[in-house]
Coordinates of C-alpha atoms and ligand atoms in Angstrom, one line a residue:
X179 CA 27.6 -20.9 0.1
X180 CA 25.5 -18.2 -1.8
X181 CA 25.7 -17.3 -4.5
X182 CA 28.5 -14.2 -5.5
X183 CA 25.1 -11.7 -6.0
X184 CA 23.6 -12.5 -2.7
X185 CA 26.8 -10.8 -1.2
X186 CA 27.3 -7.3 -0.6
X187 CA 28.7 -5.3 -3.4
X188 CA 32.2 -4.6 -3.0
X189 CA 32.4 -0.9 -2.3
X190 CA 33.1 0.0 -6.1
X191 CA 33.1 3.9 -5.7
X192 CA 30.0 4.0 -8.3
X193 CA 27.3 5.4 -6.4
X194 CA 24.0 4.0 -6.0
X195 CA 22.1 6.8 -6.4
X196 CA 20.1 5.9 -9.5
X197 CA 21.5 7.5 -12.6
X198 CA 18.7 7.3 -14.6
X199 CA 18.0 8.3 -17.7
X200 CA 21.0 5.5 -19.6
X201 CA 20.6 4.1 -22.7
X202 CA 18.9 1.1 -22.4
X203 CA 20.5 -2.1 -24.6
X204 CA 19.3 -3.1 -27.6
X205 CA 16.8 0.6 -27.3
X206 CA 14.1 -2.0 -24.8
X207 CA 12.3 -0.3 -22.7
X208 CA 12.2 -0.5 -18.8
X209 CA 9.7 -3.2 -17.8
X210 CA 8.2 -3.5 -14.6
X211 CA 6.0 -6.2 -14.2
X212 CA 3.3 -6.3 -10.9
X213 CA 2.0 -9.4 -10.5
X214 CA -0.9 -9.0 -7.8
X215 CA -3.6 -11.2 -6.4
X216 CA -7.2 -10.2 -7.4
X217 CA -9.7 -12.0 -4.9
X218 CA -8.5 -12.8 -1.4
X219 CA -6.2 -14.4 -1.7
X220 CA -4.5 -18.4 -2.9
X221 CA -5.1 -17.4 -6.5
X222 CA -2.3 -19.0 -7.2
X223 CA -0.2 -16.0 -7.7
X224 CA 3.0 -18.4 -7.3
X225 CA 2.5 -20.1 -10.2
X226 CA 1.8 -17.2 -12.9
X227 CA 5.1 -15.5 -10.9
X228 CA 6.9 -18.3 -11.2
X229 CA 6.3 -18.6 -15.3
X230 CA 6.6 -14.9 -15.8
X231 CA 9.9 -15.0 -14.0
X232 CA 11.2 -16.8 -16.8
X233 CA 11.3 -13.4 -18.1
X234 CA 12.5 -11.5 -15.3
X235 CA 16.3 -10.9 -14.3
X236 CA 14.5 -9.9 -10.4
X237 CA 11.3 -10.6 -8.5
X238 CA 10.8 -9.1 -5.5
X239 CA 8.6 -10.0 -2.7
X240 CA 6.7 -7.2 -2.0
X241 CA 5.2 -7.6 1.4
X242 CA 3.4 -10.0 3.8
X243 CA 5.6 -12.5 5.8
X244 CA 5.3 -16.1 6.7
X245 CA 1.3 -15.9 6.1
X246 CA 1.9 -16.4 2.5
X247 CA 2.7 -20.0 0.9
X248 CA 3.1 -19.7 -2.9
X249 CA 2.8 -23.7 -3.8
X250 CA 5.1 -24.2 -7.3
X251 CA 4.6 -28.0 -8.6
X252 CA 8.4 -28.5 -10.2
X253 CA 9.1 -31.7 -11.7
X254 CA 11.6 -32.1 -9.1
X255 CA 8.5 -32.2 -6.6
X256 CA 6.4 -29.0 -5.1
X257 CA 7.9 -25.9 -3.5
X258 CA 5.8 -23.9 -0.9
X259 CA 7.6 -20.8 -0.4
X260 CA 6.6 -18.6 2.1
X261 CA 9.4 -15.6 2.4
X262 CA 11.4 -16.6 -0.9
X263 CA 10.4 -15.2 -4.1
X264 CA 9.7 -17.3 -6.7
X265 CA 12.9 -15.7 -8.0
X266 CA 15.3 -18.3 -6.1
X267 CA 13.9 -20.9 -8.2
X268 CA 15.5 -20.0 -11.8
X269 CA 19.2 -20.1 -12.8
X270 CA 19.0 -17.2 -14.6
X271 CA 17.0 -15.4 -12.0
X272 CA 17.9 -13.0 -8.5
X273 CA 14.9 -13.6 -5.6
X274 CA 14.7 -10.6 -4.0
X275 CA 12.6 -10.4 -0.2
X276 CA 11.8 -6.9 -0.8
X277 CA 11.7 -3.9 2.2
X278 CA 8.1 -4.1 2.4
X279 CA 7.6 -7.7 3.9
X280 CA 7.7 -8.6 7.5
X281 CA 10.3 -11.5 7.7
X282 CA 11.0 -14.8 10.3
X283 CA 14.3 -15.0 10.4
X284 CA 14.6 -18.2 11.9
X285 CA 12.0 -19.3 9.5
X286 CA 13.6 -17.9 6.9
X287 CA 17.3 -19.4 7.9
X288 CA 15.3 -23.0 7.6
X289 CA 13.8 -21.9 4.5
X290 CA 16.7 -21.1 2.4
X291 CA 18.5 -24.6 4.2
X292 CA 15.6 -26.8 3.1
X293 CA 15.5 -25.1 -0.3
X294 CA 19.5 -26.0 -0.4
X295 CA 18.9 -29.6 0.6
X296 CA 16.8 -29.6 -2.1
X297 CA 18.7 -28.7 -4.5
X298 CA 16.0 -25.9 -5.5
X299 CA 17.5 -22.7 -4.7
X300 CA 19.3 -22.5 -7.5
X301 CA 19.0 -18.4 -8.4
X302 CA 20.0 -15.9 -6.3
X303 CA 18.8 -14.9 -3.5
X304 CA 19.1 -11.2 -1.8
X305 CA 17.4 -10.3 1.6
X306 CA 16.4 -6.6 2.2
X307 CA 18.2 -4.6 4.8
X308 CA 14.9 -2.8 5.3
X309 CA 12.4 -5.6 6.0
X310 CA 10.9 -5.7 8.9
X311 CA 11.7 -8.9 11.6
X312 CA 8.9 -10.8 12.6
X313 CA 9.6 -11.8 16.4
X314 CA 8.5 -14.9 18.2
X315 CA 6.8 -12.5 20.6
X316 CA 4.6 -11.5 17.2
X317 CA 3.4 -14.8 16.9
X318 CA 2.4 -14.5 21.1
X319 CA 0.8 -11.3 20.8
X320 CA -1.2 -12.3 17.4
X321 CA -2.4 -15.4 18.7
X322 CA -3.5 -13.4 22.1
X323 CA -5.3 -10.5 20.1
X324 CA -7.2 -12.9 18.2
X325 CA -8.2 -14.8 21.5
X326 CA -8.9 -11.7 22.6
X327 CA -11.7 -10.8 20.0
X328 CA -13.3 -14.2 20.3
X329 CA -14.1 -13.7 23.9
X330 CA -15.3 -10.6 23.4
X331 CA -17.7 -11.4 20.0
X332 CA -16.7 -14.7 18.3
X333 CA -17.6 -12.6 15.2
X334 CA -15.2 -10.5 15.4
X335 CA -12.6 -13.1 15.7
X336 CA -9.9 -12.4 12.2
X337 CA -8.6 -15.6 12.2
X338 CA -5.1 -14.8 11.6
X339 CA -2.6 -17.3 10.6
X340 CA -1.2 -16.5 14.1
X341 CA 2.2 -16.3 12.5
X342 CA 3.0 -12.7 14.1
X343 CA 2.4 -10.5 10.8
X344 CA -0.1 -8.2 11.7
X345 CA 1.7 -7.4 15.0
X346 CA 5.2 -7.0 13.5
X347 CA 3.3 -4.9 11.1
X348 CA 1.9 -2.5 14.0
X349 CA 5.2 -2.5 15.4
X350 CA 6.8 -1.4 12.0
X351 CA 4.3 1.8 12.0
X352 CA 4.7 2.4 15.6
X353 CA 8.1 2.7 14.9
X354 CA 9.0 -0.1 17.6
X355 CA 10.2 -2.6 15.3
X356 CA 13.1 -4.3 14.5
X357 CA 14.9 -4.1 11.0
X358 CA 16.8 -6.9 9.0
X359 CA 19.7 -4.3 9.4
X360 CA 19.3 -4.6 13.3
X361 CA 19.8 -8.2 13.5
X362 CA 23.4 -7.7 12.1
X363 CA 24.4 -5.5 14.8
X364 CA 23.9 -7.5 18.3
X365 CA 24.0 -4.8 21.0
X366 CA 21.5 -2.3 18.7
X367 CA 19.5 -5.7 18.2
X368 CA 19.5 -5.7 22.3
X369 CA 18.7 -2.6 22.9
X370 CA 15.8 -2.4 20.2
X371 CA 14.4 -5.5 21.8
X372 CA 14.0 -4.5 25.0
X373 CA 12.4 -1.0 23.8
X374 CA 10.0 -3.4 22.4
X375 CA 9.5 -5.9 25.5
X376 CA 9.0 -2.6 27.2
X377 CA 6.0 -1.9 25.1
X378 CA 4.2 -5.4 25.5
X379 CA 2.9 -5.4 28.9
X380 CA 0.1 -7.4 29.8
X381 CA 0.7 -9.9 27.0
X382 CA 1.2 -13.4 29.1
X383 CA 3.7 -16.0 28.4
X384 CA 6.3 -13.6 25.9
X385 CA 9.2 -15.7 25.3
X386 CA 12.1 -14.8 27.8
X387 CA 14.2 -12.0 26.0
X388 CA 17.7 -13.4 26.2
X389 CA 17.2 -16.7 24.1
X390 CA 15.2 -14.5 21.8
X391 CA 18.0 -12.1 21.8
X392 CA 20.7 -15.0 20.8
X393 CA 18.3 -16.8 18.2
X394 CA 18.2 -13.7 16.5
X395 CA 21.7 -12.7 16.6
X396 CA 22.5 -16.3 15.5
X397 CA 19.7 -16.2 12.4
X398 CA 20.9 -12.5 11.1
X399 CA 24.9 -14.3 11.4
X400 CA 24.2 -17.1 9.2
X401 CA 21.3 -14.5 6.8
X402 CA 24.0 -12.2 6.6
X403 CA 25.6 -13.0 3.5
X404 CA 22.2 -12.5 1.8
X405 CA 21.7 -8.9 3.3
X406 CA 22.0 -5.9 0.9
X407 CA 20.2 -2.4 0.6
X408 CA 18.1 -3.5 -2.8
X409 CA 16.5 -0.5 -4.1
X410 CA 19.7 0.6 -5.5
X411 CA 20.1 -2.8 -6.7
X412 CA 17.1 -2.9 -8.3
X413 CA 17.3 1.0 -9.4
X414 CA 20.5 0.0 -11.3
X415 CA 19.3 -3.0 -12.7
X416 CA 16.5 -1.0 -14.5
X417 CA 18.9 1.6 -15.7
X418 CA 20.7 -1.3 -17.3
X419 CA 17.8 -2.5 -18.7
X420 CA 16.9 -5.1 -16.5
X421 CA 13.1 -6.7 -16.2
X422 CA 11.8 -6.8 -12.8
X423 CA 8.8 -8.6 -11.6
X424 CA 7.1 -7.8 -8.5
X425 CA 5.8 -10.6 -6.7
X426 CA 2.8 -9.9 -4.8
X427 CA 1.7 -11.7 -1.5
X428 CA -2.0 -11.9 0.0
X429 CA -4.6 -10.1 -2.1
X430 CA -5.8 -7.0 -3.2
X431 CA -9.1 -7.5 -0.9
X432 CA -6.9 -8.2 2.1
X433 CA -5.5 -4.8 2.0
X434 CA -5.5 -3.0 5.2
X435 CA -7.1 0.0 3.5
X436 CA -9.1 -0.7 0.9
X437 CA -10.2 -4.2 1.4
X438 CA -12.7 -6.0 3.9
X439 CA -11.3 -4.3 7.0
X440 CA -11.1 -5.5 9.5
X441 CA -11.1 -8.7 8.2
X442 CA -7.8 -8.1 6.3
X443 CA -4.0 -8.6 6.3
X444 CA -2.2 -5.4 8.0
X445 CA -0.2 -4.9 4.9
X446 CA -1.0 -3.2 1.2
X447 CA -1.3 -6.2 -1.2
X448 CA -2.0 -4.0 -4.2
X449 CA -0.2 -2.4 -7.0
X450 CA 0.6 0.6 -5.3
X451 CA 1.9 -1.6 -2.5
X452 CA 4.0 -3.8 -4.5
X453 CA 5.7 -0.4 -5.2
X454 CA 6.6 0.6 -1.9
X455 CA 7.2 -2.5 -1.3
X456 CA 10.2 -2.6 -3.2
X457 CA 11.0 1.0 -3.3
X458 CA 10.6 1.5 -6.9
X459 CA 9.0 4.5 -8.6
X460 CA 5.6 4.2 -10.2
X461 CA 6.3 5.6 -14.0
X462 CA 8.6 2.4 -14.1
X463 CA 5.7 0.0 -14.2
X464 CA 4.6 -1.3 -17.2
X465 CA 2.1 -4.3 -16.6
X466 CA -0.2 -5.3 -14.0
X467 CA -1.5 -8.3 -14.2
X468 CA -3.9 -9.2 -11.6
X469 CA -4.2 -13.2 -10.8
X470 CA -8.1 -14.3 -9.9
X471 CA -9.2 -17.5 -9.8
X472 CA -12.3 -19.4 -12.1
X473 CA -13.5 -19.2 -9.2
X474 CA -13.2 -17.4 -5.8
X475 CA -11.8 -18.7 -2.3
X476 CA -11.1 -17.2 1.5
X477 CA -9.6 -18.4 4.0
X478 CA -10.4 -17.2 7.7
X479 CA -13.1 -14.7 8.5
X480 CA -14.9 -11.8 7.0
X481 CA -17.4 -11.2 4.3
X482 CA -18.1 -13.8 1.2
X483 CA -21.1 -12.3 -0.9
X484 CA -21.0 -15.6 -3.4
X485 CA -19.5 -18.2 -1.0
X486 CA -21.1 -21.7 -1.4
X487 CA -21.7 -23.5 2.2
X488 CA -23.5 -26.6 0.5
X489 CA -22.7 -29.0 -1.7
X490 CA -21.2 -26.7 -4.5
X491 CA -18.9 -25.3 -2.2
X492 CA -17.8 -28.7 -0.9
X493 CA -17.1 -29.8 -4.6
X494 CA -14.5 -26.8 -5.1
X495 CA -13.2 -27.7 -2.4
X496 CA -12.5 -31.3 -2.6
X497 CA -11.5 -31.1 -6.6
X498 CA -10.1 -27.6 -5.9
X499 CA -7.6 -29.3 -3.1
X500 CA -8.8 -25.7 -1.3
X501 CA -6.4 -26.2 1.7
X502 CA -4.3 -23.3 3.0
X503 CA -0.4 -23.6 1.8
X504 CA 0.7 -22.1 4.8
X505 CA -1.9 -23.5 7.2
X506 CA -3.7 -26.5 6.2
X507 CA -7.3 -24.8 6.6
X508 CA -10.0 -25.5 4.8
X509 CA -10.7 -23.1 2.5
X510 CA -14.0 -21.2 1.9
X511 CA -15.1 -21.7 -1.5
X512 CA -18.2 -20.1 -3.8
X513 CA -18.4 -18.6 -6.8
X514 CA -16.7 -16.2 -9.0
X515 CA -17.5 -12.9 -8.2
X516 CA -17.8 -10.2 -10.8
X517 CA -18.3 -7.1 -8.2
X518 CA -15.0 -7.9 -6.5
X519 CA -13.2 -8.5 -9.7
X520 CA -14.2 -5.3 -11.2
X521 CA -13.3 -3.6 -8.0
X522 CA -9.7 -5.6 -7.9
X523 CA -9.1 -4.4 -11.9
X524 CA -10.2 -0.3 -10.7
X525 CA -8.3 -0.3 -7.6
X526 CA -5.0 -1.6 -9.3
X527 CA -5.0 -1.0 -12.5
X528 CA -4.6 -4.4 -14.1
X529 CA -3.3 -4.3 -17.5
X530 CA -4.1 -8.3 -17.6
X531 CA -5.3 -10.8 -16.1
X532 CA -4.1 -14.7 -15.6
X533 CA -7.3 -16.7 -14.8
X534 CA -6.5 -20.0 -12.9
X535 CA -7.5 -23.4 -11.9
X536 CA -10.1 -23.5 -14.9
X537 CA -9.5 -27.4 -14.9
X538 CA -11.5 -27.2 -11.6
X539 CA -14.9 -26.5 -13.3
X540 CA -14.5 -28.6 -16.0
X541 CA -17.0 -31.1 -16.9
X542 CA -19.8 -28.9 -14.5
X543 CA -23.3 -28.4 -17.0
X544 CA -23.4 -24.3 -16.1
X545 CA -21.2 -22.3 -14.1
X546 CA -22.5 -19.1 -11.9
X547 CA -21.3 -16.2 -12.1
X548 CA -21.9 -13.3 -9.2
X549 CA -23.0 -10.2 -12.0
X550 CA -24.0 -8.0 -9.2
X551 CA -25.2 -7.2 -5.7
X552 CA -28.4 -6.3 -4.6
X553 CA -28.2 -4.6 -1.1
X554 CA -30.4 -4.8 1.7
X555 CA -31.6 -0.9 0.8
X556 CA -32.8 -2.4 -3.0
X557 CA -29.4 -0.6 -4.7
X558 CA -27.1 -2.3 -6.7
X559 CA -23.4 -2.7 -6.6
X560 CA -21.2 -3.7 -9.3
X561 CA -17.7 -2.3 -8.8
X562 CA -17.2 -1.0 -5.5
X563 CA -16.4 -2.9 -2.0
X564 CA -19.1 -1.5 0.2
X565 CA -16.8 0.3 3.6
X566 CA -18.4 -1.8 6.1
X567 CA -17.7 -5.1 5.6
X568 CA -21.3 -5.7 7.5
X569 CA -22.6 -4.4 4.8
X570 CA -21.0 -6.5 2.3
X571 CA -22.1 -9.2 4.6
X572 CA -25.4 -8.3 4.0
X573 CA -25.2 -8.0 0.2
X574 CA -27.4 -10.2 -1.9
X575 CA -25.4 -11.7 -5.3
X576 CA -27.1 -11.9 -7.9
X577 CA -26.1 -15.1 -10.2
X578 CA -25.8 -15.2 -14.2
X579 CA -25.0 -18.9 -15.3
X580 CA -22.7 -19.5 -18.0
X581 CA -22.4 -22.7 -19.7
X582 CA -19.9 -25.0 -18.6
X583 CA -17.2 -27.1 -20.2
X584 CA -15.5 -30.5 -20.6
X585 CA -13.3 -31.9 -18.3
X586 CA -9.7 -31.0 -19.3
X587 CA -8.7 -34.6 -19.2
X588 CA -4.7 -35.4 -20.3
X589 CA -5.4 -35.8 -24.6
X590 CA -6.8 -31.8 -24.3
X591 CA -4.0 -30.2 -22.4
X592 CA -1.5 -32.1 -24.2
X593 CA -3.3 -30.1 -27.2
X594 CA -3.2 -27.1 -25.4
X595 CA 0.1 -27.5 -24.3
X596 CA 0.8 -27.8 -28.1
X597 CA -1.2 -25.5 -29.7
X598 CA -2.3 -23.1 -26.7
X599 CA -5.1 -21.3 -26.7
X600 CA -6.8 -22.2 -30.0
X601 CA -7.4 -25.3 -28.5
X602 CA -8.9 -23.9 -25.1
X603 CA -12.8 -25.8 -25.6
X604 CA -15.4 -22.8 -26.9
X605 CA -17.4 -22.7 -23.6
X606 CA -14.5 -21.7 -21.7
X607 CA -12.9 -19.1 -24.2
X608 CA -16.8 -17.5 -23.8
X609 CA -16.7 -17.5 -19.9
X610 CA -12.9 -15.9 -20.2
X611 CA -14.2 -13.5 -22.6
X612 CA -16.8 -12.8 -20.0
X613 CA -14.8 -11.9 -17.7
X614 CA -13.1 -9.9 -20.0
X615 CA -16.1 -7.6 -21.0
X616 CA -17.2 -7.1 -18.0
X617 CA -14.2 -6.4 -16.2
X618 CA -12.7 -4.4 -19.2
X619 CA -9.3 -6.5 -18.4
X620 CA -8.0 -8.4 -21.0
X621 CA -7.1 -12.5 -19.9
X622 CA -3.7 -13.1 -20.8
X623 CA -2.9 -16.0 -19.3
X624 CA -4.7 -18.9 -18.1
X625 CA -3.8 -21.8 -15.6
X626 CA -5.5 -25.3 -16.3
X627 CA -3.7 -27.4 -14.4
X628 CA -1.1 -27.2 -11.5
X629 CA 2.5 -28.2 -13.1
X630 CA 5.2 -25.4 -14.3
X631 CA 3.9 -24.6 -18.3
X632 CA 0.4 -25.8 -17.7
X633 CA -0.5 -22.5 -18.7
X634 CA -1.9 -21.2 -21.8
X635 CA -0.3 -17.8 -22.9
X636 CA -3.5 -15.7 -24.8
X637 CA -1.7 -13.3 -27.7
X638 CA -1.9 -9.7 -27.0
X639 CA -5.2 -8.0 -28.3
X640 CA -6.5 -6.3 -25.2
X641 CA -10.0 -4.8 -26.0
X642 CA -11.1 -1.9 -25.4
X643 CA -13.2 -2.1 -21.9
X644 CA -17.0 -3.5 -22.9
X645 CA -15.9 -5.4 -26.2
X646 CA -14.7 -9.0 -26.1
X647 CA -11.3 -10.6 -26.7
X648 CA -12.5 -13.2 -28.9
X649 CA -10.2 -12.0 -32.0
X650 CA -7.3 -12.9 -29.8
X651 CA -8.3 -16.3 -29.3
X652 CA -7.0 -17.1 -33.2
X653 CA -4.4 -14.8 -33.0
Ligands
LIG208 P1 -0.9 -18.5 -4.1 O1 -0.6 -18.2 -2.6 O2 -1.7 -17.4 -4.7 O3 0.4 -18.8 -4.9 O4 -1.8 -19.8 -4.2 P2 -1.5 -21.2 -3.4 O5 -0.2 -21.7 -3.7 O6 -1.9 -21.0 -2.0 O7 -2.7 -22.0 -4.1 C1 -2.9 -22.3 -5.4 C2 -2.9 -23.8 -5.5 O8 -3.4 -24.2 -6.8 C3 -1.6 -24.5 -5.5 O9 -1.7 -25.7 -4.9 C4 -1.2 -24.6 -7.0 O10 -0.3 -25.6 -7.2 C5 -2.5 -24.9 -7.6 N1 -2.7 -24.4 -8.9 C6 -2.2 -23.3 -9.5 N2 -2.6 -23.1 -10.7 C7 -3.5 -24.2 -11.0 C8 -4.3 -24.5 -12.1 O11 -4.4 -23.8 -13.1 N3 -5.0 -25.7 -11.9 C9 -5.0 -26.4 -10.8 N4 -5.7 -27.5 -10.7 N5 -4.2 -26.1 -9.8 C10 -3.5 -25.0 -9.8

């Protein structure tokens, strides 16, 4: 059974139209909190949501679909969720799959069931009426388009996830698509289906409409409960006070606009995006805190200035356990990468930033780190993503090294799990104050190892862009 918040509110005669401005309890402010990936992606943006939720009454998926797998290590075992927020995972929490992502209902249905059998889904849980449906004919058409480009130039292949996302996204903006809303209603659902069959010529072996038709119908029966209209939701909630954390999928690099198109997801992975997304106004947000690596990955194709193809590469890798959640693909490792940072930080704004996986260097001599490019024409770049991702393809990076750490064996994050981040070894706190100088981001959080609290919280004291943190370190 869900839970008594996952069903529709009881028609109560209060409107939903947001009523703001209300006295907030207790005189707290409203506090919107954006969590968004920095790099491209598998920053581990699950785990940093899924400690910050601890202080969140929502989180709301944002965007992206079944292309994303946030991996949370529980003690109970590890959770890859790939439509659930990490919401559904606290009692005292509401997971929200926000209007912005593109969702597999049938997928999701076995989701929520194996989450159940589990045990784990133990907050809420509240499914958009908005989102968009990802259809098994998406996952047809995206494997077929990306065949498509690698006859044509192998180069120009995306490697998708071929899970349907970019297509259901196309099909949102063309306004062909098919709504969470639709699936409740069987003979709109029909009707809106074969609109969209109508549009797919020339795309072999589509699964035969009918059976689609029922497996949908059947899906939205048993995701019904779950279904609400959540901007008012979420629009009251902050009028009562509420926290709400916005739980970003993909990364900021991916975006369809302003990262390495084409090589990109079809969707707006930023901090702008997280807001449409969820359809919540931008003066409500308070914090964004973008999520980067210690060092950078990508998975499928497109441009990777500091990417590693030897032996360094294969060390992240293999320590790293840089495997897609959602796909099992190697991942392409190198290393951190300044430019791109800086960029991430401009483009969204980050108030903070969690650093992760710093465990996963320990014990190397000296670490490089990507300062800047030199391109082909003898400029440098520093903080801007070059349009054509040839070009970025073509960009030189230009390496600083930092000294490196010790291993962060069990005795020294059992002393940073009790005395946090005075105990973080000097080396590091200089390569994290590094980051923060020349990104002009404070770090206020930083993952060194993979299990729920292996995090180290860093007090408040952002600096002012160009000086470093290191006063906050004793704080
Ligand atoms: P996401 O999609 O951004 O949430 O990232 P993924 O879940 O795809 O990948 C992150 C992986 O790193 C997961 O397996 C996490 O359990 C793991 N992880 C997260 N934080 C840390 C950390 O600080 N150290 C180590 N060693 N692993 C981490």
């Amino acid at each position: 059974m869900p839970p008594a918040c996952a069903r529709p509110a009881a028609p109560s005669g209060k409107s939903h139209i947001y009523s703001a401005p209300v006295a907030r309890p207790g005189g707290s402010s409203t506090t919107v909190r954006v969590v968004v990936g920095a790099q491209f992606g598998d920053e581990a943006k699950g785990k940093i949501t899924d400690e910050l939720a601890a202080e969140a009454r929502y989180v709301v998926r944002t965007g992206g679909g079944p292309n994303a797998g946030h991996t949370i290590h529980l003690p109970e075992g590890t959770v890859v969720l790939h439509q659930l927020s990490c919401g559904v995972l606290r009692h005292t929490t509401c997971g929200v799959s926000g209007p912005g992502m593109v969702v597999q209902p049938i997928a999701l249905d076995e989701e929520i069931r194996e989450l159940e059998r589990r045990g784990l889904l133990r907050g809420e849980f509240v499914l958009s009426d908005r989102a968009h449906a990802v259809l098994p004919l998406h996952e047809v058409e995206d494997a077929w388009e990306d065949d498509l480009r690698a006859r044509r130039d192998p180069a120009s292949a995306l490697g998708t996830t071929r899970r349907g996302i970019g297509p259901a996204y196309a099909d949102r903006a063309g306004r062909w698509g098919i709504r969470v809303a639709d699936l409740l209603r069987p003979s709109v659902l029909r009707e809106r289906l074969e609109l969209l069959y109508g549009t797919k010529t020339g795309i072999p072996d589509l699964p035969p409409i009918d059976a689609v038709a029922a497996q949908l119908a059947e899906a939205g029966g048993r995701l019904a409960p779950y279904v609400r209209s959540t901007e008012p939701m979420l629009w009251d909630a902050l009028a009562r006070g509420e926290s709400v954390l916005l739980e970003g999928a993909n990364s900021a690099l991916l975006d369809v606009d302003f990262g390495t198109y084409p090589f990109v997801t079809s969707s707006h992975p930023t901090s702008a995006g997280a807001l449409v997304g969820s359809g919540l106004p931008p003066a409500e947000v308070e914090e964004v805190i973008g999520v980067a690596k210690a060092y950078t990955t990508r998975v499928g194709a497109g441009p990777f200035p500091s990417e590693d193809t030897g032996e360094a590469g294969e060390f992240l890798r293999r320590v790293g356990g840089e495997r897609g959640a959602t796909t099992g693909r190697p991942r392409r490792c190198g290393w951190l990468d300044l430019v791109l940072l800086r960029y991430a930080a401009r483009l969204n704004g980050f108030t903070s930033l969690a650093v992760t996986k710093v465990d996963i260097l320990g014990g190397l001599d000296e670490i490089p780190v990507c300062t800047q490019y030199v391109m082909p024409d003898g400029t440098t770049v520093r903080d801007v993503l070059p349009t054509n991702a040839d070009d970025l393809a073509r960009a030189t990076p230009v390496y600083e090294k930092l000294p490196g750490w010790p291993e962060l064996h069990e005795r020294a994050k059992e002393r940073l799990r009790r005395e946090g981040a005075r105990a973080l070894p000097s080396a590091l706190r200089h390569y994290l104050d590094r980051i923060a100088v020349e990104t002009g981001v404070s770090v206020g959080w930083v993952g060194y190892g993979p299990g729920r609290g292996e995090t180290v919280r860093i007090p408040p004291g952002a600096p002012a862009p160009g000086r470093s943190t290191v006063a906050a370190w004793t704080g």
